[in-house]
């Protein structure tokens, strides 16, 4: 889900990331999951009031979950559905911790960065809910993530990473089944922002879901 915005495109805002972030991401995407978790926990200890360490740990755990759950079907490898496990609780706790830290900082001084991190945390929860077949919980978490991304854009229109989050929300809504579209009101899934108002999928970004 995460890919760092170290080199934001010209004219777009860049998130201020701790210097150890690239090394943690490298561990995640080279599948050194244990090393990534350990490094993320160190970041949590060094920056206990910031959400990024918890998001990075949840990202590392997600790739472990994804690899254990994925299968090859319809010409592609993907994690489509799996059972609920007790170990999932820690993942959800990480997402909740990141959300609470971001929202606490926003109460003190609202920023686009913290709204973005709150959106990332809700999106992290949404994807595991979806994998577990908890569609209603996934929809609610996705809508919360969308609201945070929209608020981040309102605070800083140059934040390309928020565009990425909104673009993926648009994709999710656009690919709903016909029945899910009928039930969208009851599931709490809102209409995606218009493409004219938010050219999300066309805006380059290096942090993505």
mmCIF file of N, CA and C in Angstrom, residues 101-116 118 147-156:
data_model
loop_
_atom_site.group_PDB
_atom_site.id
_atom_site.type_symbol
_atom_site.label_atom_id
_atom_site.label_comp_id
_atom_site.label_asym_id
_atom_site.label_seq_id
_atom_site.Cartn_x
_atom_site.Cartn_y
_atom_site.Cartn_z
ATOM 1 N N UNK A 101 -3.724 8.818 16.636
ATOM 2 C CA UNK A 101 -2.609 9.769 16.719
ATOM 3 C C UNK A 101 -2.780 10.907 15.727
ATOM 4 N N UNK A 102 -3.178 10.572 14.495
ATOM 5 C CA UNK A 102 -3.377 11.612 13.482
ATOM 6 C C UNK A 102 -4.502 12.550 13.889
ATOM 7 N N UNK A 103 -5.596 11.997 14.390
ATOM 8 C CA UNK A 103 -6.732 12.839 14.774
ATOM 9 C C UNK A 103 -6.398 13.691 15.997
ATOM 10 N N UNK A 104 -5.586 13.165 16.914
ATOM 11 C CA UNK A 104 -5.182 13.949 18.081
ATOM 12 C C UNK A 104 -4.335 15.147 17.653
ATOM 13 N N UNK A 105 -3.426 14.930 16.712
ATOM 14 C CA UNK A 105 -2.594 16.040 16.222
ATOM 15 C C UNK A 105 -3.431 17.043 15.445
ATOM 16 N N UNK A 106 -4.438 16.554 14.737
ATOM 17 C CA UNK A 106 -5.310 17.475 14.006
ATOM 18 C C UNK A 106 -6.136 18.342 14.950
ATOM 19 N N UNK A 107 -6.482 17.804 16.108
ATOM 20 C CA UNK A 107 -7.220 18.610 17.084
ATOM 21 C C UNK A 107 -6.365 19.745 17.623
ATOM 22 N N UNK A 108 -5.050 19.492 17.720
ATOM 23 C CA UNK A 108 -4.132 20.525 18.174
ATOM 24 C C UNK A 108 -3.856 21.535 17.067
ATOM 25 N N UNK A 109 -3.586 21.004 15.876
ATOM 26 C CA UNK A 109 -3.314 21.857 14.709
ATOM 27 C C UNK A 109 -3.543 21.027 13.450
ATOM 28 N N UNK A 110 -4.616 21.281 12.755
ATOM 29 C CA UNK A 110 -4.980 20.470 11.602
ATOM 30 C C UNK A 110 -4.016 20.704 10.444
ATOM 31 N N UNK A 111 -3.542 19.608 9.857
ATOM 32 C CA UNK A 111 -2.657 19.685 8.695
ATOM 33 C C UNK A 111 -3.084 18.674 7.645
ATOM 34 N N UNK A 112 -2.708 18.932 6.403
ATOM 35 C CA UNK A 112 -2.992 17.985 5.318
ATOM 36 C C UNK A 112 -2.267 16.668 5.556
ATOM 37 N N UNK A 113 -1.050 16.735 6.098
ATOM 38 C CA UNK A 113 -0.271 15.523 6.354
ATOM 39 C C UNK A 113 -1.010 14.585 7.303
ATOM 40 N N UNK A 114 -1.530 15.118 8.410
ATOM 41 C CA UNK A 114 -2.200 14.269 9.382
ATOM 42 C C UNK A 114 -3.554 13.779 8.864
ATOM 43 N N UNK A 115 -4.236 14.574 8.065
ATOM 44 C CA UNK A 115 -5.464 14.089 7.440
ATOM 45 C C UNK A 115 -5.137 12.946 6.469
ATOM 46 N N UNK A 116 -4.038 13.079 5.768
ATOM 47 C CA UNK A 116 -3.619 12.017 4.851
ATOM 48 C C UNK A 116 -3.304 10.735 5.614
ATOM 49 N N UNK A 118 -4.427 9.815 8.524
ATOM 50 C CA UNK A 118 -5.691 9.264 9.023
ATOM 51 C C UNK A 118 -6.397 8.493 7.912
ATOM 52 N N UNK A 147 -13.055 10.648 3.134
ATOM 53 C CA UNK A 147 -13.306 11.946 3.761
ATOM 54 C C UNK A 147 -12.001 12.596 4.223
ATOM 55 N N UNK A 148 -11.094 11.781 4.763
ATOM 56 C CA UNK A 148 -9.798 12.323 5.196
ATOM 57 C C UNK A 148 -8.978 12.819 3.997
ATOM 58 N N UNK A 149 -8.986 12.058 2.902
ATOM 59 C CA UNK A 149 -8.232 12.468 1.726
ATOM 60 C C UNK A 149 -8.789 13.769 1.137
ATOM 61 N N UNK A 150 -10.106 13.882 1.110
ATOM 62 C CA UNK A 150 -10.727 15.103 0.594
ATOM 63 C C UNK A 150 -10.359 16.293 1.470
ATOM 64 N N UNK A 151 -10.367 16.078 2.780
ATOM 65 C CA UNK A 151 -9.990 17.163 3.685
ATOM 66 C C UNK A 151 -8.523 17.535 3.512
ATOM 67 N N UNK A 152 -7.666 16.538 3.307
ATOM 68 C CA UNK A 152 -6.245 16.810 3.063
ATOM 69 C C UNK A 152 -6.069 17.669 1.823
ATOM 70 N N UNK A 153 -6.825 17.346 0.769
ATOM 71 C CA UNK A 153 -6.744 18.146 -0.459
ATOM 72 C C UNK A 153 -7.256 19.564 -0.242
ATOM 73 N N UNK A 154 -8.269 19.703 0.598
ATOM 74 C CA UNK A 154 -8.794 21.042 0.888
ATOM 75 C C UNK A 154 -7.755 21.883 1.619
ATOM 76 N N UNK A 155 -6.970 21.231 2.463
ATOM 77 C CA UNK A 155 -5.941 21.953 3.217
ATOM 78 C C UNK A 155 -4.704 22.225 2.371
ATOM 79 N N UNK A 156 -4.396 21.319 1.447
ATOM 80 C CA UNK A 156 -3.217 21.488 0.594
ATOM 81 C C UNK A 156 -3.503 20.839 -0.755
#
